DNA sequence: TGTCATCTGTCATCGCGTGACATAAATTGC
DNA sequence: GCAATTTATGTCACGCGATGACAGATGACA
């Protein structure tokens, strides 16, 4: 790796760290791009050559994590059911947090704290997650042997994402607490879901049950509700 | 209602309609606030007195719907389980779509199409939804007699929101298709969830099982997974 | 060393959003 | 109907985020 690339990398992490620290100390909105650039002693224009937006400073790490998650998911054995594969991938990623460089780990925790305390960034991370939902869905549908429009595939992804978001819900603190929260939610899901719920229905062999019969919506309100009341 | 208020209301809906139409015809990003204001023949500054941002033009209707949803949820009978109350409220709101003024209905459908075809707006709507999650959670927890930090309450809300988002997932088209999709997802949820899953666990009487034992996270990866593999 | 590619700074520009202030309009009281 | 008050609107100025264009500085390579 040449001097040039090393210099670039140093500048990028310098901007990243400066940005995160400024965001945390004086607030995300109150911090201007000019300030970040000045801190690293580069021009504002140069800042935008490293980060496409101010937001990206706060979200590039989570974005990378998502990429890594998708890559890891793709390598889970086919024998695992879709939801199991998702859950185990999540657990593996979580475990990776603990064997991290001290500076990298603290950076990640800072970013977590930052996002958590900034409504605009919470929304942005949500956007990230939703943006990747499509790819997650594709992988789940592939494992189920269905098309991505399959409602059950969507349900599996939605439930998993719901769990993930609920995980972010409170306390970032330390990786251990996060993992604990993750496992608690998992146990709860086990209590709530029927075994095999994430496997494709064996009776319907067709590859496209995506659009359901709209006539079902004409049922009176009180009638269809029993399906979930139990 | 005085002349003044009528005039204001007319200006607001004029800006709203002009904005939606311009967004749809030439794209959201490509449309400037100046254009919208010019279309209604008011100054740019005045536009911002009616809408706090360009985004709000596209999202004020969904925002109002969310408020209405929360109000309707609060009035569901206590006898309904949390998830049932959520589902029936959703169904009732969906039914309301059909008895709407022609111009209001077409506006709503336009907004749906607009959001669906604009990634930035999809994200923004997601932000709206997440922003209201807290209030939804409060109501669910109240019905369960638990605190909002209760994981089961969070699961209930998450599953419901996941269903809602999956509903938005594809085809806006007509209200009937939307309702059909809603009911299909509902039926699928019935297949996947155990009866009574949304009721508070009877054994744990304490009001605060929010934070789980972090020690559980120390289990080897392969062991805890069986809880969902079944 | 000299040539080439690439990174960087400066400048200009656009769009979104806001505060301040003056003007025009509607509302109220007489 | 007219004056006094309230309130909506327009104009101006400004800050911030983001982008394109161009010239100069710096590392890469023969």
Short mmCIF file of C-alpha atoms (C1' of nucleotides) in Angstrom, two decimals:
data_model
loop_
_atom_site.label_atom_id
_atom_site.label_comp_id
_atom_site.label_asym_id
_atom_site.label_seq_id
_atom_site.Cartn_x
_atom_site.Cartn_y
_atom_site.Cartn_z
CA UNK A 1 0.00 0.00 0.00
CA UNK A 2 1.51 3.29 -1.13
CA UNK A 3 1.94 6.45 0.87
CA UNK A 4 -0.97 8.03 -0.96
CA UNK A 5 -3.49 5.42 0.12
CA UNK A 6 -2.22 5.43 3.67
CA UNK A 7 -2.61 9.19 3.79
CA UNK A 8 -6.13 8.94 2.46
CA UNK A 9 -7.05 6.34 5.01
CA UNK A 10 -5.62 8.45 7.79
CA UNK A 11 -7.60 11.46 6.61
CA UNK A 12 -10.79 9.43 6.46
CA UNK A 13 -10.51 8.01 9.95
CA UNK A 14 -9.45 11.43 11.22
CA UNK A 15 -12.60 12.96 9.75
CA UNK A 16 -14.65 10.10 11.12
CA UNK A 17 -13.32 10.41 14.63
CA UNK A 18 -13.46 14.19 14.63
CA UNK A 19 -17.03 14.07 13.39
CA UNK A 20 -18.17 11.52 15.94
CA UNK A 21 -16.53 13.37 18.80
CA UNK A 22 -17.96 16.73 17.75
CA UNK A 23 -21.39 15.21 17.29
CA UNK A 24 -21.25 13.73 20.75
CA UNK A 25 -19.90 16.80 22.48
CA UNK A 26 -22.06 19.51 20.95
CA UNK A 27 -24.84 17.65 19.18
CA UNK A 28 -25.31 16.38 15.65
CA UNK A 29 -27.35 19.27 14.25
CA UNK A 30 -25.25 21.88 16.01
CA UNK A 31 -22.09 20.58 14.38
CA UNK A 32 -21.29 21.90 10.93
CA UNK A 33 -19.29 20.17 8.25
CA UNK A 34 -16.93 23.13 8.29
CA UNK A 35 -16.10 22.42 11.91
CA UNK A 36 -15.27 18.81 11.21
CA UNK A 37 -13.13 19.75 8.25
CA UNK A 38 -11.36 22.46 10.25
CA UNK A 39 -10.61 19.98 13.03
CA UNK A 40 -8.73 17.77 10.57
CA UNK A 41 -7.35 20.79 8.74
CA UNK A 42 -8.81 20.06 5.35
CA UNK A 43 -11.20 22.09 3.24
CA UNK A 44 -14.95 21.56 3.35
CA UNK A 45 -14.83 20.41 -0.23
CA UNK A 46 -12.39 17.69 0.69
CA UNK A 47 -14.70 16.49 3.45
CA UNK A 48 -17.35 15.77 0.84
CA UNK A 49 -14.84 13.81 -1.18
CA UNK A 50 -14.55 11.36 1.71
CA UNK A 51 -18.14 11.39 2.93
CA UNK A 52 -21.05 11.98 0.62
CA UNK A 53 -22.91 13.72 3.41
CA UNK A 54 -22.67 14.78 7.00
CA UNK A 55 -24.98 11.90 7.85
CA UNK A 56 -22.62 9.35 6.40
CA UNK A 57 -20.07 10.15 9.08
CA UNK A 58 -22.47 8.81 11.64
CA UNK A 59 -23.77 5.91 9.59
CA UNK A 60 -20.88 4.50 7.60
CA UNK A 61 -19.98 2.03 10.34
CA UNK A 62 -23.50 0.62 10.67
CA UNK A 63 -23.64 0.46 6.88
CA UNK A 64 -20.49 -1.62 6.76
CA UNK A 65 -21.90 -3.88 9.44
CA UNK A 66 -24.97 -4.50 7.32
CA UNK A 67 -22.83 -5.48 4.38
CA UNK A 68 -20.90 -7.85 6.56
CA UNK A 69 -24.14 -9.30 7.89
CA UNK A 70 -25.43 -10.04 4.41
CA UNK A 71 -22.17 -11.65 3.43
CA UNK A 72 -22.17 -13.80 6.55
CA UNK A 73 -25.78 -14.81 6.00
CA UNK A 74 -25.06 -16.01 2.51
CA UNK A 75 -22.51 -18.45 3.92
CA UNK A 76 -24.75 -20.13 6.47
CA UNK A 77 -25.38 -23.79 5.65
CA UNK A 78 -28.48 -24.55 3.61
CA UNK A 79 -29.63 -26.98 6.25
CA UNK A 80 -30.62 -24.13 8.57
CA UNK A 81 -34.14 -22.82 8.29
CA UNK A 82 -34.38 -19.19 7.16
CA UNK A 83 -35.06 -17.68 10.56
CA UNK A 84 -32.44 -19.83 12.21
CA UNK A 85 -29.90 -18.69 9.68
CA UNK A 86 -30.79 -15.06 10.36
CA UNK A 87 -30.62 -15.50 14.10
CA UNK A 88 -27.32 -17.33 14.07
CA UNK A 89 -25.78 -14.80 11.76
CA UNK A 90 -26.87 -12.07 14.13
CA UNK A 91 -25.41 -13.91 17.08
CA UNK A 92 -22.14 -14.47 15.28
CA UNK A 93 -21.87 -10.80 14.37
CA UNK A 94 -22.61 -9.87 17.94
CA UNK A 95 -19.91 -12.20 19.17
CA UNK A 96 -17.43 -10.55 16.83
CA UNK A 97 -17.90 -7.28 18.69
CA UNK A 98 -15.95 -8.64 21.62
CA UNK A 99 -12.78 -9.42 19.80
CA UNK A 100 -12.25 -5.95 18.50
CA UNK A 101 -9.41 -3.48 18.71
CA UNK A 102 -9.95 -1.19 21.70
CA UNK A 103 -10.10 1.93 19.53
CA UNK A 104 -12.47 0.29 17.05
CA UNK A 105 -14.70 -0.97 19.82
CA UNK A 106 -14.95 2.39 21.51
CA UNK A 107 -15.68 4.02 18.18
CA UNK A 108 -18.55 1.63 17.61
CA UNK A 109 -19.98 2.27 21.03
CA UNK A 110 -19.68 6.00 20.50
CA UNK A 111 -21.60 5.70 17.27
CA UNK A 112 -24.26 3.66 19.01
CA UNK A 113 -24.64 6.29 21.69
CA UNK A 114 -24.66 9.04 19.11
CA UNK A 115 -27.38 7.48 16.98
CA UNK A 116 -29.47 6.57 19.99
CA UNK A 117 -29.51 10.13 21.26
CA UNK A 118 -30.20 11.74 17.89
CA UNK A 119 -33.71 11.25 16.51
CA UNK A 120 -32.63 12.19 13.01
CA UNK A 121 -29.98 9.47 13.07
CA UNK A 122 -32.34 6.88 14.48
CA UNK A 123 -34.49 7.53 11.45
CA UNK A 124 -31.50 7.34 9.15
CA UNK A 125 -30.40 4.01 10.53
CA UNK A 126 -33.93 2.81 10.01
CA UNK A 127 -33.62 3.86 6.41
CA UNK A 128 -30.44 1.82 6.15
CA UNK A 129 -32.17 -1.22 7.55
CA UNK A 130 -35.15 -0.89 5.28
CA UNK A 131 -32.88 -0.37 2.33
CA UNK A 132 -31.32 -3.75 2.98
CA UNK A 133 -34.61 -5.48 3.63
CA UNK A 134 -34.89 -6.23 -0.06
CA UNK A 135 -31.63 -8.14 -0.11
CA UNK A 136 -32.45 -9.97 3.08
CA UNK A 137 -35.76 -10.92 1.56
CA UNK A 138 -34.09 -12.26 -1.54
CA UNK A 139 -31.88 -14.55 0.52
CA UNK A 140 -34.74 -15.79 2.69
CA UNK A 141 -36.95 -16.44 -0.32
CA UNK A 142 -34.12 -18.31 -1.97
CA UNK A 143 -33.79 -20.54 1.06
CA UNK A 144 -37.51 -21.16 1.08
CA UNK A 145 -37.56 -21.86 -2.62
CA UNK A 146 -40.08 -19.10 -3.11
CA UNK A 147 -40.07 -15.76 -4.88
CA UNK A 148 -39.29 -12.57 -2.91
CA UNK A 149 -42.95 -11.52 -3.16
CA UNK A 150 -43.97 -14.47 -1.01
CA UNK A 151 -45.73 -13.19 2.07
CA UNK A 152 -44.23 -15.77 4.38
CA UNK A 153 -40.75 -14.76 3.35
CA UNK A 154 -41.66 -11.19 4.10
CA UNK A 155 -43.02 -12.16 7.47
CA UNK A 156 -39.81 -13.94 8.39
CA UNK A 157 -37.72 -10.93 7.43
CA UNK A 158 -40.07 -8.53 9.16
CA UNK A 159 -40.02 -10.46 12.40
CA UNK A 160 -36.27 -10.63 12.35
CA UNK A 161 -35.92 -6.94 11.60
CA UNK A 162 -38.44 -6.17 14.32
CA UNK A 163 -36.25 -8.07 16.73
CA UNK A 164 -33.18 -6.23 15.54
CA UNK A 165 -34.82 -2.86 15.94
CA UNK A 166 -36.16 -3.78 19.35
CA UNK A 167 -32.59 -4.66 20.26
CA UNK A 168 -31.45 -1.17 19.40
CA UNK A 169 -34.44 0.14 21.34
CA UNK A 170 -32.73 0.95 24.60
CA UNK A 171 -29.41 0.80 26.33
CA UNK A 172 -26.38 0.65 24.03
CA UNK A 173 -23.87 0.45 26.88
CA UNK A 174 -21.70 -2.61 26.45
CA UNK A 175 -21.75 -5.47 23.95
CA UNK A 176 -22.70 -7.89 26.71
CA UNK A 177 -25.92 -6.05 27.50
CA UNK A 178 -26.74 -5.94 23.82
CA UNK A 179 -26.19 -9.66 23.46
CA UNK A 180 -28.32 -10.29 26.52
CA UNK A 181 -31.14 -8.26 25.09
CA UNK A 182 -30.81 -10.14 21.84
CA UNK A 183 -31.08 -13.52 23.52
CA UNK A 184 -34.01 -12.42 25.64
CA UNK A 185 -35.92 -11.33 22.59
CA UNK A 186 -35.02 -14.59 20.94
CA UNK A 187 -36.38 -16.60 23.84
CA UNK A 188 -39.54 -14.56 23.72
CA UNK A 189 -39.90 -15.24 20.03
CA UNK A 190 -39.61 -18.93 20.74
CA UNK A 191 -42.46 -18.63 23.20
CA UNK A 192 -44.59 -16.80 20.69
CA UNK A 193 -43.98 -18.58 17.42
CA UNK A 194 -45.07 -22.01 16.28
CA UNK A 195 -42.28 -24.44 15.38
CA UNK A 196 -41.59 -24.47 11.67
CA UNK A 197 -43.34 -21.17 11.12
CA UNK A 198 -40.54 -19.95 8.90
CA UNK A 199 -40.62 -22.91 6.56
CA UNK A 200 -42.61 -22.67 3.35
CA UNK A 201 -46.09 -24.17 3.62
CA UNK A 202 -45.82 -27.72 2.28
CA UNK A 203 -49.29 -27.81 0.68
CA UNK A 204 -48.89 -24.81 -1.58
CA UNK A 205 -46.29 -25.94 -4.07
CA UNK A 206 -46.73 -23.05 -6.50
CA UNK A 207 -43.98 -20.44 -6.55
CA UNK A 208 -46.23 -17.39 -6.45
CA UNK A 209 -49.00 -17.06 -3.88
CA UNK A 210 -48.06 -13.41 -3.50
CA UNK A 211 -51.34 -11.63 -4.03
CA UNK A 212 -54.21 -12.86 -1.94
CA UNK A 213 -57.90 -12.79 -2.64
CA UNK A 214 -59.11 -9.23 -2.08
CA UNK A 215 -62.59 -10.57 -1.39
CA UNK A 216 -61.43 -11.61 2.03
CA UNK A 217 -61.36 -7.95 2.99
CA UNK A 218 -65.11 -7.75 2.68
CA UNK A 219 -65.66 -9.84 5.74
CA UNK A 220 -67.19 -7.93 8.62
CA UNK A 221 -64.64 -6.63 11.03
CA UNK A 222 -65.50 -8.85 13.94
CA UNK A 223 -65.31 -12.10 12.06
CA UNK A 224 -61.81 -12.35 10.73
CA UNK A 225 -60.32 -11.14 13.98
CA UNK A 226 -60.74 -14.50 15.65
CA UNK A 227 -57.80 -15.80 13.69
CA UNK A 228 -55.44 -14.01 16.02
CA UNK A 229 -57.52 -13.90 19.14
CA UNK A 230 -57.27 -17.63 19.63
CA UNK B 1 -65.35 30.21 10.48
CA UNK B 2 -64.11 33.59 9.32
CA UNK B 3 -62.88 34.57 5.89
CA UNK B 4 -59.33 34.58 7.15
CA UNK B 5 -59.32 30.94 8.20
CA UNK B 6 -61.07 29.83 5.05
CA UNK B 7 -58.46 31.59 2.98
CA UNK B 8 -55.68 29.93 4.95
CA UNK B 9 -57.20 26.53 4.51
CA UNK B 10 -57.57 27.09 0.78
CA UNK B 11 -53.95 28.14 0.52
CA UNK B 12 -52.80 25.10 2.44
CA UNK B 13 -54.68 22.58 0.32
CA UNK B 14 -53.61 24.45 -2.80
CA UNK B 15 -49.97 24.12 -1.75
CA UNK B 16 -50.54 20.50 -0.85
CA UNK B 17 -52.12 19.59 -4.16
CA UNK B 18 -49.65 21.60 -6.18
CA UNK B 19 -46.79 19.95 -4.35
CA UNK B 20 -48.09 16.43 -4.77
CA UNK B 21 -48.78 16.95 -8.45
CA UNK B 22 -45.39 18.47 -9.12
CA UNK B 23 -43.67 15.71 -7.16
CA UNK B 24 -45.49 13.10 -9.20
CA UNK B 25 -44.95 14.73 -12.56
CA UNK B 26 -41.29 15.69 -12.31
CA UNK B 27 -40.01 13.85 -9.29
CA UNK B 28 -39.65 14.79 -5.63
CA UNK B 29 -36.01 15.82 -5.63
CA UNK B 30 -36.32 17.65 -8.91
CA UNK B 31 -39.12 19.81 -7.57
CA UNK B 32 -38.11 22.92 -5.66
CA UNK B 33 -40.10 24.69 -3.00
CA UNK B 34 -39.99 27.78 -5.16
CA UNK B 35 -41.87 25.97 -7.88
CA UNK B 36 -44.61 24.87 -5.53
CA UNK B 37 -44.95 28.35 -4.11
CA UNK B 38 -45.00 29.89 -7.59
CA UNK B 39 -47.72 27.48 -8.66
CA UNK B 40 -49.98 28.78 -5.88
CA UNK B 41 -48.69 32.31 -6.34
CA UNK B 42 -47.31 32.83 -2.87
CA UNK B 43 -43.79 33.60 -1.74
CA UNK B 44 -41.36 30.88 -0.73
CA UNK B 45 -41.39 32.23 2.77
CA UNK B 46 -45.13 31.77 2.97
CA UNK B 47 -44.78 28.16 1.90
CA UNK B 48 -42.67 27.50 4.97
CA UNK B 49 -45.33 29.10 7.13
CA UNK B 50 -47.72 26.34 6.06
CA UNK B 51 -45.29 23.45 5.83
CA UNK B 52 -42.23 23.21 7.99
CA UNK B 53 -40.37 21.45 5.21
CA UNK B 54 -40.71 20.23 1.67
CA UNK B 55 -40.99 16.74 3.06
CA UNK B 56 -44.02 17.60 5.12
CA UNK B 57 -46.02 18.21 1.96
CA UNK B 58 -45.64 14.55 1.12
CA UNK B 59 -46.04 13.24 4.67
CA UNK B 60 -48.64 15.35 6.42
CA UNK B 61 -51.48 13.06 5.33
CA UNK B 62 -49.79 9.89 6.62
CA UNK B 63 -48.95 11.77 9.79
CA UNK B 64 -52.59 12.66 10.33
CA UNK B 65 -53.55 9.06 9.70
CA UNK B 66 -51.18 7.95 12.43
CA UNK B 67 -52.74 10.35 14.88
CA UNK B 68 -56.15 9.05 13.98
CA UNK B 69 -54.93 5.49 14.41
CA UNK B 70 -53.66 6.16 17.89
CA UNK B 71 -56.90 7.86 18.87
CA UNK B 72 -58.94 4.97 17.53
CA UNK B 73 -56.75 2.44 19.31
CA UNK B 74 -57.26 4.14 22.63
CA UNK B 75 -60.99 3.62 22.28
CA UNK B 76 -60.94 -0.12 21.65
CA UNK B 77 -62.57 -2.10 24.45
CA UNK B 78 -60.28 -3.34 27.18
CA UNK B 79 -61.54 -6.86 26.63
CA UNK B 80 -59.53 -7.16 23.43
CA UNK B 81 -56.02 -8.51 23.70
CA UNK B 82 -53.31 -6.03 22.67
CA UNK B 83 -52.61 -7.48 19.27
CA UNK B 84 -56.29 -7.94 18.53
CA UNK B 85 -56.93 -4.30 19.38
CA UNK B 86 -54.13 -3.24 17.04
CA UNK B 87 -55.35 -5.43 14.23
CA UNK B 88 -58.97 -4.35 14.53
CA UNK B 89 -58.01 -0.71 14.66
CA UNK B 90 -56.01 -1.19 11.49
CA UNK B 91 -58.90 -2.91 9.81
CA UNK B 92 -61.30 -0.18 10.83
CA UNK B 93 -59.01 2.55 9.50
CA UNK B 94 -58.64 0.62 6.26
CA UNK B 95 -62.41 0.38 5.95
CA UNK B 96 -62.70 4.12 6.41
CA UNK B 97 -60.71 4.64 3.23
CA UNK B 98 -63.67 3.52 1.15
CA UNK B 99 -66.12 6.07 2.36
CA UNK B 100 -64.06 9.05 1.39
CA UNK B 101 -64.66 12.11 -0.75
CA UNK B 102 -63.48 11.41 -4.29
CA UNK B 103 -60.94 14.23 -4.19
CA UNK B 104 -59.64 13.17 -0.78
CA UNK B 105 -59.40 9.55 -1.86
CA UNK B 106 -57.49 10.38 -5.01
CA UNK B 107 -55.17 12.62 -3.02
CA UNK B 108 -54.40 9.80 -0.64
CA UNK B 109 -53.70 7.38 -3.44
CA UNK B 110 -51.48 9.92 -5.11
CA UNK B 111 -49.51 10.31 -1.91
CA UNK B 112 -49.19 6.55 -1.63
CA UNK B 113 -47.86 6.31 -5.16
CA UNK B 114 -45.54 9.23 -4.55
CA UNK B 115 -44.01 7.82 -1.40
CA UNK B 116 -43.70 4.34 -2.87
CA UNK B 117 -41.73 5.60 -5.84
CA UNK B 118 -39.42 7.89 -3.85
CA UNK B 119 -36.83 6.15 -1.69
CA UNK B 120 -36.26 9.24 0.40
CA UNK B 121 -39.95 9.39 1.24
CA UNK B 122 -40.14 5.70 2.04
CA UNK B 123 -37.46 6.35 4.60
CA UNK B 124 -39.28 9.38 5.92
CA UNK B 125 -42.50 7.48 6.37
CA UNK B 126 -40.51 4.88 8.23
CA UNK B 127 -39.29 7.62 10.50
CA UNK B 128 -42.88 8.62 11.14
CA UNK B 129 -43.81 5.09 12.03
CA UNK B 130 -40.87 4.64 14.34
CA UNK B 131 -41.57 7.95 15.95
CA UNK B 132 -45.01 6.71 16.91
CA UNK B 133 -43.78 3.34 18.05
CA UNK B 134 -43.22 4.77 21.50
CA UNK B 135 -46.84 5.78 21.89
CA UNK B 136 -48.08 2.51 20.49
CA UNK B 137 -45.86 0.74 22.95
CA UNK B 138 -47.27 2.75 25.83
CA UNK B 139 -50.80 1.74 24.95
CA UNK B 140 -49.93 -1.93 24.50
CA UNK B 141 -48.02 -2.03 27.77
CA UNK B 142 -50.94 -0.36 29.53
CA UNK B 143 -53.27 -3.06 28.22
CA UNK B 144 -50.87 -5.75 29.36
CA UNK B 145 -50.47 -4.11 32.74
CA UNK B 146 -46.74 -3.93 32.18
CA UNK B 147 -44.27 -1.11 31.77
CA UNK B 148 -43.29 0.05 28.27
CA UNK B 149 -39.85 -1.50 28.68
CA UNK B 150 -41.41 -4.96 28.80
CA UNK B 151 -39.96 -7.05 26.02
CA UNK B 152 -43.22 -8.81 25.24
CA UNK B 153 -44.96 -5.49 24.72
CA UNK B 154 -42.17 -4.51 22.37
CA UNK B 155 -42.53 -7.75 20.48
CA UNK B 156 -46.26 -7.20 20.00
CA UNK B 157 -45.73 -3.71 18.67
CA UNK B 158 -42.85 -4.81 16.47
CA UNK B 159 -44.82 -7.62 14.92
CA UNK B 160 -47.71 -5.32 14.22
CA UNK B 161 -45.48 -2.65 12.72
CA UNK B 162 -43.73 -5.29 10.67
CA UNK B 163 -47.10 -6.30 9.28
CA UNK B 164 -47.98 -2.70 8.56
CA UNK B 165 -44.72 -2.08 6.76
CA UNK B 166 -45.06 -5.28 4.79
CA UNK B 167 -48.47 -4.02 3.78
CA UNK B 168 -46.95 -0.90 2.29
CA UNK B 169 -44.33 -3.08 0.67
CA UNK B 170 -45.81 -3.36 -2.78
CA UNK B 171 -48.78 -2.26 -4.82
CA UNK B 172 -50.61 0.81 -3.55
CA UNK B 173 -53.26 0.66 -6.30
CA UNK B 174 -56.69 0.56 -4.76
CA UNK B 175 -57.87 0.30 -1.15
CA UNK B 176 -59.31 -3.15 -1.84
CA UNK B 177 -55.93 -4.58 -2.78
CA UNK B 178 -54.42 -3.01 0.30
CA UNK B 179 -57.08 -4.55 2.53
CA UNK B 180 -56.58 -7.90 0.85
CA UNK B 181 -52.89 -7.78 1.51
CA UNK B 182 -53.56 -6.84 5.10
CA UNK B 183 -55.86 -9.79 5.67
CA UNK B 184 -53.45 -12.18 4.00
CA UNK B 185 -50.66 -11.13 6.28
CA UNK B 186 -53.02 -11.47 9.20
CA UNK B 187 -53.91 -15.01 8.27
CA UNK B 188 -50.25 -15.81 7.94
CA UNK B 189 -49.60 -14.38 11.38
CA UNK B 190 -52.29 -16.65 12.77
CA UNK B 191 -50.49 -19.62 11.25
CA UNK B 192 -47.21 -18.57 12.75
CA UNK B 193 -48.05 -17.35 16.21
CA UNK B 194 -49.12 -19.31 19.26
CA UNK B 195 -52.53 -18.42 20.74
CA UNK B 196 -52.24 -15.95 23.57
CA UNK B 197 -48.74 -14.93 22.58
CA UNK B 198 -49.58 -11.28 23.06
CA UNK B 199 -50.86 -11.68 26.61
CA UNK B 200 -48.51 -11.03 29.51
CA UNK B 201 -46.93 -14.19 30.89
CA UNK B 202 -49.12 -15.25 33.83
CA UNK B 203 -46.31 -16.62 35.98
CA UNK B 204 -44.19 -13.49 36.14
CA UNK B 205 -46.32 -11.15 38.19
CA UNK B 206 -43.64 -8.51 38.67
CA UNK B 207 -44.07 -5.29 36.74
CA UNK B 208 -40.52 -5.05 35.44
CA UNK B 209 -38.83 -7.99 33.72
CA UNK B 210 -37.37 -5.58 31.23
CA UNK B 211 -33.68 -6.29 31.40
CA UNK B 212 -32.70 -9.88 31.03
CA UNK B 213 -29.74 -11.74 32.42
CA UNK B 214 -26.73 -10.84 30.32
CA UNK B 215 -25.12 -14.11 31.31
CA UNK B 216 -27.32 -15.86 28.82
CA UNK B 217 -25.25 -14.29 26.09
CA UNK B 218 -22.26 -16.31 27.16
CA UNK B 219 -23.77 -19.52 25.96
CA UNK B 220 -21.97 -21.01 22.97
CA UNK B 221 -23.57 -19.99 19.72
CA UNK B 222 -24.97 -23.34 18.77
CA UNK B 223 -26.75 -24.03 22.00
CA UNK B 224 -29.33 -21.31 22.40
CA UNK B 225 -30.34 -21.52 18.78
CA UNK B 226 -32.46 -24.57 19.35
CA UNK B 227 -35.11 -22.39 20.92
CA UNK B 228 -36.26 -21.27 17.52
CA UNK B 229 -35.26 -24.21 15.45
CA UNK B 230 -37.92 -26.36 17.05
"C1'" DT C 1 14.35 14.19 -13.04
"C1'" DG C 2 10.43 14.72 -15.63
"C1'" DT C 3 5.92 13.13 -16.81
"C1'" DC C 4 1.57 11.62 -15.44
"C1'" DA C 5 -2.21 10.61 -12.45
"C1'" DT C 6 -4.54 12.01 -8.51
"C1'" DC C 7 -5.61 14.59 -4.48
"C1'" DT C 8 -6.70 19.12 -2.74
"C1'" DG C 9 -8.20 24.05 -2.25
"C1'" DT C 10 -10.70 27.94 -4.05
"C1'" DC C 11 -14.59 29.86 -6.10
"C1'" DA C 12 -19.20 29.98 -7.68
"C1'" DT C 13 -23.72 28.23 -7.36
"C1'" DC C 14 -28.04 25.96 -5.97
"C1'" DG C 15 -31.70 24.43 -2.65
"C1'" DC C 16 -33.55 24.19 1.96
"C1'" DG C 17 -34.73 26.56 5.98
"C1'" DT C 18 -35.04 30.72 9.37
"C1'" DG C 19 -35.08 35.40 11.60
"C1'" DA C 20 -36.25 40.28 11.19
"C1'" DC C 21 -38.90 43.84 9.61
"C1'" DA C 22 -42.27 46.35 6.88
"C1'" DT C 23 -46.62 46.17 4.38
"C1'" DA C 24 -51.25 44.69 3.46
"C1'" DA C 25 -55.15 42.47 4.82
"C1'" DA C 26 -58.85 40.95 7.93
"C1'" DT C 27 -61.04 41.42 12.59
"C1'" DT C 28 -62.87 43.93 16.28
"C1'" DG C 29 -64.89 47.88 18.70
"C1'" DC C 30 -67.10 52.24 18.29
"C1'" DG D 1 -68.31 53.21 8.03
"C1'" DC D 2 -63.97 54.24 10.44
"C1'" DA D 3 -60.08 53.66 13.55
"C1'" DA D 4 -57.26 50.40 16.20
"C1'" DT D 5 -55.55 45.94 16.60
"C1'" DT D 6 -54.31 41.56 15.21
"C1'" DT D 7 -52.45 38.51 11.80
"C1'" DA D 8 -50.97 36.95 7.28
"C1'" DT D 9 -47.81 37.97 3.63
"C1'" DG D 10 -43.68 39.69 1.05
"C1'" DT D 11 -38.92 41.16 0.98
"C1'" DC D 12 -34.34 40.88 2.43
"C1'" DA D 13 -30.50 38.77 4.48
"C1'" DC D 14 -28.20 34.89 6.21
"C1'" DG D 15 -26.42 30.11 7.48
"C1'" DC D 16 -25.78 25.39 6.24
"C1'" DG D 17 -25.47 21.32 3.18
"C1'" DA D 18 -24.07 19.79 -1.19
"C1'" DT D 19 -22.10 19.98 -6.13
"C1'" DG D 20 -19.50 21.42 -10.40
"C1'" DA D 21 -15.40 23.57 -12.46
"C1'" DC D 22 -10.84 24.81 -12.53
"C1'" DA D 23 -6.06 25.41 -11.04
"C1'" DG D 24 -2.31 24.18 -8.18
"C1'" DA D 25 0.11 20.82 -5.11
"C1'" DT D 26 1.69 16.19 -4.24
"C1'" DG D 27 2.68 11.39 -4.67
"C1'" DA D 28 3.60 7.54 -8.32
"C1'" DC D 29 6.50 5.78 -11.82
"C1'" DA D 30 9.83 5.29 -15.65
#
